[in-house]
Amino acid sequence: MPGSTLFTDAMALTPAGDGVYHGELNENWTIGPKVHGGAMLALCANAARIEHARGQAGDRPGEGIEPIAVSGNFLWAPDPGPMQLVTEVRKRGRRVSLIDVELRQGERTAVRAAITLGDPEHHVPPLLSVNPVVPLMQPEPPPGLEPIGENHPMADIVHLARGCDIRPSLTTLQPRTDGGPPVIEYWVRPKGVAPDVLFALLCGDVSAPVTFGVNRFGWAPTIQLTAYLRARPADGWLRVMCTTVQIGQDWFDEDHIVVDSEGHIVVQSRQLAMVPAK
C-alpha cells in the first residue's frame, strides 16, 4: 500500500500466477532515496514463504515453515514504486525447501535471492549459545535514548523511522579513538504491530555502516547479504549489535546479531559491502 508506514503493508504481495507476485517498494522503507536492502530481502523471503504455502494441501502453509536462511545478491538499487517478485521452487522437502526469488522493477532484476525454508528452533534451549548482546544491552532502550525522528541527526537519511521505532546508541556510532573495532548498538521495533519473522530479517541490515568507525561516511552499497533466522521473535524490542572483522580499502564485512526481548538470538547476518569514498 503506497504511503502506508505499517511494516505489514510494506510486505503485502498480490499473486499474479505462475509464481509471480506484485508489490510495492514503499517509500517509507528507504535509506536516503533508495529502498532499504533488508526490506527487499524480507520481501523476497515473504514471496518464497507464500509460494511454498500455495504448494501445500489446501493452500495452507506447512506448520512452522519459515525462511530460515536468506541469501541475496544486489545487482542495482531500485527506486520506490511498483515491482514484481518471480519465484522458482528448486526443492520441496519434508524438512527443508529451497526457492529462488528475483525482485524485478521494470525489465531489470534488482535482487536475486535464494531462500531456504524450514522450521526454526523455538521454545527449546540450545545445546550451546554464545550471545554477546545480552551482557551489553538491556531488553529496553536506556532512559533518554531518543528515537530517530524530528531533529534527530539521522532523520533525513533513515526513513525507516517512519514505520519503526529505531533508537541507535549514538556513542557507538562515533569513530573509535582507541583503535578498537566498531560495535554499533540499536533498539528497534515496528510501529503498530509486533515484530515478526520478516521484520527480524530486516533488522539483520538495520545498522549504519561500520565504516563510521574509521571515519568513512556515505553510501556503502551492499553486494551480498546472508541472514539466518534462528527463532521467531517475542513481542517487544529487538536488540541489534553490529560488528565487523575487517574494513579494507575497497570492501568491508558487517555482521548483525538480533536478540529479542526474552534474550533469544533470532537473526544472524553477514554482508559484503563497498567502503564509502573518502
Coordinates of C-alpha atoms in Angstrom, one line a residue:
M1 CA 0.0 0.0 0.0
P2 CA 1.8 3.1 -1.2
G3 CA 2.1 5.8 1.5
S4 CA 1.5 3.4 4.4
T5 CA 4.1 3.3 7.2
L6 CA 3.0 -0.1 8.5
F7 CA 5.5 -2.8 8.0
T8 CA 2.8 -5.3 7.3
D9 CA 1.6 -3.1 4.4
A10 CA 5.1 -2.8 3.0
M11 CA 5.3 -6.6 2.9
A12 CA 2.0 -7.0 1.1
L13 CA 2.1 -9.1 -2.1
T14 CA -0.6 -9.9 -4.7
P15 CA -0.3 -13.3 -6.6
A16 CA -0.3 -12.9 -10.3
G17 CA 0.0 -16.6 -11.2
D18 CA 2.9 -18.8 -12.3
G19 CA 4.9 -18.0 -9.1
V20 CA 4.9 -14.2 -9.8
Y21 CA 3.8 -11.7 -7.1
H22 CA 3.2 -8.0 -7.5
G23 CA 4.0 -5.5 -4.7
E24 CA 5.3 -2.0 -3.9
L25 CA 8.8 -0.8 -2.9
N26 CA 7.5 1.5 -0.2
E27 CA 9.0 5.0 0.0
N28 CA 8.9 4.9 3.8
W29 CA 11.3 1.9 4.0
T30 CA 14.2 3.7 2.4
I31 CA 17.7 4.9 3.3
G32 CA 18.0 8.3 1.6
P33 CA 16.4 7.9 -1.9
K34 CA 16.9 4.2 -2.2
V35 CA 15.0 1.2 -0.9
H36 CA 16.5 -0.5 2.2
G37 CA 18.3 -3.7 1.4
G38 CA 16.9 -5.5 4.4
A39 CA 13.3 -4.6 3.3
M40 CA 13.9 -6.0 -0.2
L41 CA 15.3 -9.3 1.3
A42 CA 12.3 -9.5 3.6
L43 CA 10.0 -9.1 0.5
C44 CA 11.9 -11.9 -1.2
A45 CA 11.5 -14.1 1.9
N46 CA 7.8 -13.4 2.0
A47 CA 7.3 -14.3 -1.6
A48 CA 9.1 -17.6 -1.1
R49 CA 7.0 -18.3 2.0
I50 CA 3.8 -17.6 0.2
E51 CA 4.8 -19.7 -2.8
H52 CA 5.7 -22.6 -0.6
A53 CA 2.4 -22.4 1.2
R54 CA 0.5 -22.4 -2.1
G55 CA 2.1 -25.7 -2.9
Q56 CA 0.7 -27.3 0.3
A57 CA -2.6 -29.2 0.6
G58 CA -5.5 -26.7 0.7
D59 CA -3.1 -23.8 0.0
R60 CA -2.2 -23.8 3.7
P61 CA 1.4 -23.4 4.8
G62 CA 3.3 -26.3 6.4
E63 CA 3.2 -25.9 10.2
G64 CA 6.1 -23.7 11.4
I65 CA 7.7 -23.3 7.9
E66 CA 9.7 -20.0 7.8
P67 CA 12.6 -18.6 5.7
I68 CA 15.4 -19.9 7.9
A69 CA 18.2 -18.7 5.5
V70 CA 18.1 -15.8 3.1
S71 CA 21.0 -15.1 0.8
G72 CA 20.7 -12.2 -1.6
N73 CA 22.9 -10.6 -4.3
F74 CA 22.2 -6.9 -5.0
L75 CA 22.5 -6.1 -8.7
W76 CA 21.4 -2.5 -8.6
A77 CA 19.5 -0.1 -6.3
P78 CA 15.8 0.4 -7.3
D79 CA 13.7 3.3 -6.5
P80 CA 10.4 3.2 -4.6
G81 CA 7.5 2.1 -6.8
P82 CA 5.9 -1.0 -8.3
M83 CA 7.9 -4.1 -8.5
Q84 CA 7.4 -7.9 -9.0
L85 CA 8.8 -11.0 -7.4
V86 CA 9.4 -14.0 -9.5
T87 CA 9.8 -17.3 -7.6
E88 CA 11.1 -20.7 -8.7
V89 CA 10.8 -23.8 -6.5
R90 CA 14.1 -25.7 -6.5
K91 CA 13.3 -28.2 -3.8
R92 CA 10.2 -29.1 -1.8
G93 CA 11.3 -31.4 1.0
R94 CA 9.9 -32.8 4.2
R95 CA 12.1 -30.6 6.4
V96 CA 13.9 -28.2 4.1
S97 CA 12.7 -26.5 0.9
L98 CA 14.6 -24.1 -1.4
I99 CA 13.0 -21.3 -3.5
D100 CA 14.8 -18.8 -5.8
V101 CA 13.4 -15.3 -6.0
E102 CA 14.1 -12.4 -8.2
L103 CA 13.0 -8.9 -7.4
R104 CA 12.4 -7.0 -10.6
Q105 CA 11.5 -3.4 -11.4
G106 CA 10.6 -2.8 -15.0
E107 CA 12.8 -5.0 -17.1
R108 CA 15.7 -5.2 -14.6
T109 CA 16.5 -7.6 -11.8
A110 CA 17.5 -5.7 -8.7
V111 CA 17.9 -8.6 -6.2
R112 CA 18.5 -12.3 -6.8
A113 CA 17.9 -14.4 -3.7
A114 CA 18.0 -18.0 -2.6
I115 CA 15.5 -18.7 0.3
T116 CA 15.9 -21.8 2.4
L117 CA 12.6 -22.7 4.3
G118 CA 12.3 -24.9 7.3
D119 CA 11.1 -24.9 10.9
P120 CA 13.3 -22.6 13.1
E121 CA 14.1 -23.7 16.6
H122 CA 11.9 -22.1 19.3
H123 CA 10.9 -22.7 22.9
V124 CA 13.8 -25.2 23.3
P125 CA 17.2 -24.4 24.9
P126 CA 20.2 -24.6 22.6
L127 CA 23.0 -27.0 23.3
L128 CA 25.4 -24.0 23.1
S129 CA 24.8 -20.3 22.8
V130 CA 27.5 -17.6 22.7
N131 CA 25.3 -14.5 22.9
P132 CA 27.4 -11.3 23.1
V133 CA 24.3 -9.0 23.2
V134 CA 22.6 -9.8 26.5
P135 CA 25.6 -8.8 28.7
L136 CA 25.9 -5.5 26.9
M137 CA 22.4 -4.4 26.0
Q138 CA 19.4 -4.4 28.3
P139 CA 16.0 -5.5 26.9
E140 CA 14.7 -2.0 26.5
P141 CA 16.4 1.2 25.4
P142 CA 18.1 3.1 28.3
P143 CA 16.2 6.2 29.5
G144 CA 16.9 9.3 27.4
L145 CA 17.9 7.4 24.3
E146 CA 16.0 9.3 21.6
P147 CA 14.3 7.6 18.6
I148 CA 15.2 8.7 15.1
G149 CA 12.7 11.3 14.3
E150 CA 12.3 15.1 14.1
N151 CA 15.5 16.9 14.9
H152 CA 17.5 13.7 15.2
P153 CA 20.8 13.8 13.2
M154 CA 19.9 10.7 11.2
A155 CA 16.3 11.6 10.4
D156 CA 16.9 12.9 6.9
I157 CA 18.5 9.6 5.9
V158 CA 16.9 6.9 7.8
H159 CA 13.3 7.0 6.6
L160 CA 12.7 3.6 8.2
A161 CA 11.9 5.5 11.3
R162 CA 8.5 6.4 9.8
G163 CA 7.5 2.8 10.2
C164 CA 9.6 1.6 13.2
D165 CA 10.8 3.0 16.5
I166 CA 14.6 2.9 16.0
R167 CA 17.0 4.0 18.7
P168 CA 20.7 4.0 17.9
S169 CA 23.2 4.4 20.7
L170 CA 24.9 7.5 19.3
T171 CA 28.0 6.9 21.4
T172 CA 28.6 3.6 19.5
L173 CA 28.3 5.4 16.1
Q174 CA 31.3 7.6 16.9
P175 CA 34.7 6.8 15.3
R176 CA 36.8 4.8 17.7
T177 CA 39.7 6.7 19.3
D178 CA 41.3 3.7 21.0
G179 CA 42.0 1.7 17.8
G180 CA 39.3 -0.9 18.7
P181 CA 36.8 -2.3 16.2
P182 CA 33.4 -0.5 15.9
V183 CA 30.5 -2.0 17.8
I184 CA 27.1 -0.3 17.0
E185 CA 24.0 -0.9 19.1
Y186 CA 20.4 -0.4 18.3
W187 CA 17.0 -1.0 19.8
V188 CA 14.3 -1.4 17.2
R189 CA 10.6 -2.4 17.0
P190 CA 7.9 -1.8 14.3
K191 CA 5.2 0.7 15.0
G192 CA 1.6 -0.6 15.3
V193 CA 2.4 -4.3 15.2
A194 CA 4.5 -6.9 17.0
P195 CA 7.9 -7.8 15.4
D196 CA 7.5 -10.9 13.2
V197 CA 10.0 -13.1 11.3
L198 CA 10.1 -10.7 8.3
F199 CA 10.8 -7.7 10.5
A200 CA 13.5 -9.6 12.3
L201 CA 15.2 -10.4 9.0
L202 CA 15.0 -6.7 8.0
C203 CA 16.8 -5.9 11.3
G204 CA 19.7 -8.0 10.1
D205 CA 20.6 -5.0 7.9
V206 CA 19.4 -2.1 10.1
S207 CA 22.7 -0.6 11.2
A208 CA 24.6 2.3 9.7
P209 CA 27.8 1.1 8.0
V210 CA 30.5 0.1 10.4
T211 CA 32.8 2.2 8.3
F212 CA 31.7 5.1 10.5
G213 CA 34.2 3.7 13.0
V214 CA 37.1 4.6 10.7
N215 CA 35.8 7.9 9.5
R216 CA 34.3 6.7 6.2
F217 CA 30.8 8.1 5.8
G218 CA 28.3 8.0 2.9
W219 CA 26.7 5.3 0.8
A220 CA 28.1 1.9 1.3
P221 CA 26.3 -0.4 -1.2
T222 CA 25.7 -4.0 -0.1
I223 CA 26.9 -6.5 -2.7
Q224 CA 25.8 -9.7 -0.9
L225 CA 23.9 -10.4 2.3
T226 CA 23.1 -13.7 4.0
A227 CA 20.8 -13.9 7.1
Y228 CA 19.8 -16.8 9.3
L229 CA 16.6 -16.9 11.2
R230 CA 17.3 -18.8 14.4
A231 CA 14.0 -18.3 16.2
R232 CA 10.7 -16.4 15.9
P233 CA 10.9 -13.1 17.8
A234 CA 9.0 -12.5 21.0
D235 CA 6.9 -9.3 21.3
G236 CA 8.9 -6.2 22.4
W237 CA 12.1 -4.5 21.5
L238 CA 14.7 -6.2 19.3
R239 CA 18.3 -5.5 20.3
V240 CA 20.8 -5.3 17.4
M241 CA 24.5 -5.4 17.6
C242 CA 26.6 -4.6 14.5
T243 CA 30.3 -5.5 14.3
T244 CA 33.0 -6.2 11.6
V245 CA 36.0 -8.4 11.2
Q246 CA 37.9 -6.3 8.5
I247 CA 37.4 -3.0 6.8
G248 CA 39.6 -2.9 3.7
Q249 CA 40.3 -0.1 1.3
D250 CA 37.5 -1.2 -1.1
W251 CA 35.5 -3.9 0.7
F252 CA 34.2 -4.5 4.2
D253 CA 32.2 -7.1 6.1
E254 CA 29.4 -6.3 8.5
D255 CA 27.8 -8.7 11.0
H256 CA 24.5 -8.3 12.8
I257 CA 23.1 -10.2 15.8
V258 CA 19.5 -9.6 16.6
V259 CA 18.2 -10.6 20.0
D260 CA 14.6 -10.4 21.2
S261 CA 13.1 -9.2 24.4
E262 CA 13.5 -12.6 26.0
G263 CA 17.2 -12.8 25.2
H264 CA 17.0 -15.3 22.3
I265 CA 19.1 -14.8 19.2
V266 CA 16.6 -14.5 16.4
V267 CA 18.7 -13.4 13.4
Q268 CA 22.3 -13.5 12.5
S269 CA 23.6 -11.9 9.3
R270 CA 26.8 -11.1 7.4
Q271 CA 27.2 -8.9 4.4
L272 CA 29.9 -7.8 2.0
A273 CA 29.7 -4.1 1.0
M274 CA 31.8 -1.4 -0.6
V275 CA 33.7 1.1 1.5
P276 CA 32.4 4.7 1.0
A277 CA 34.8 7.0 -0.9
K278 CA 36.9 9.5 1.1

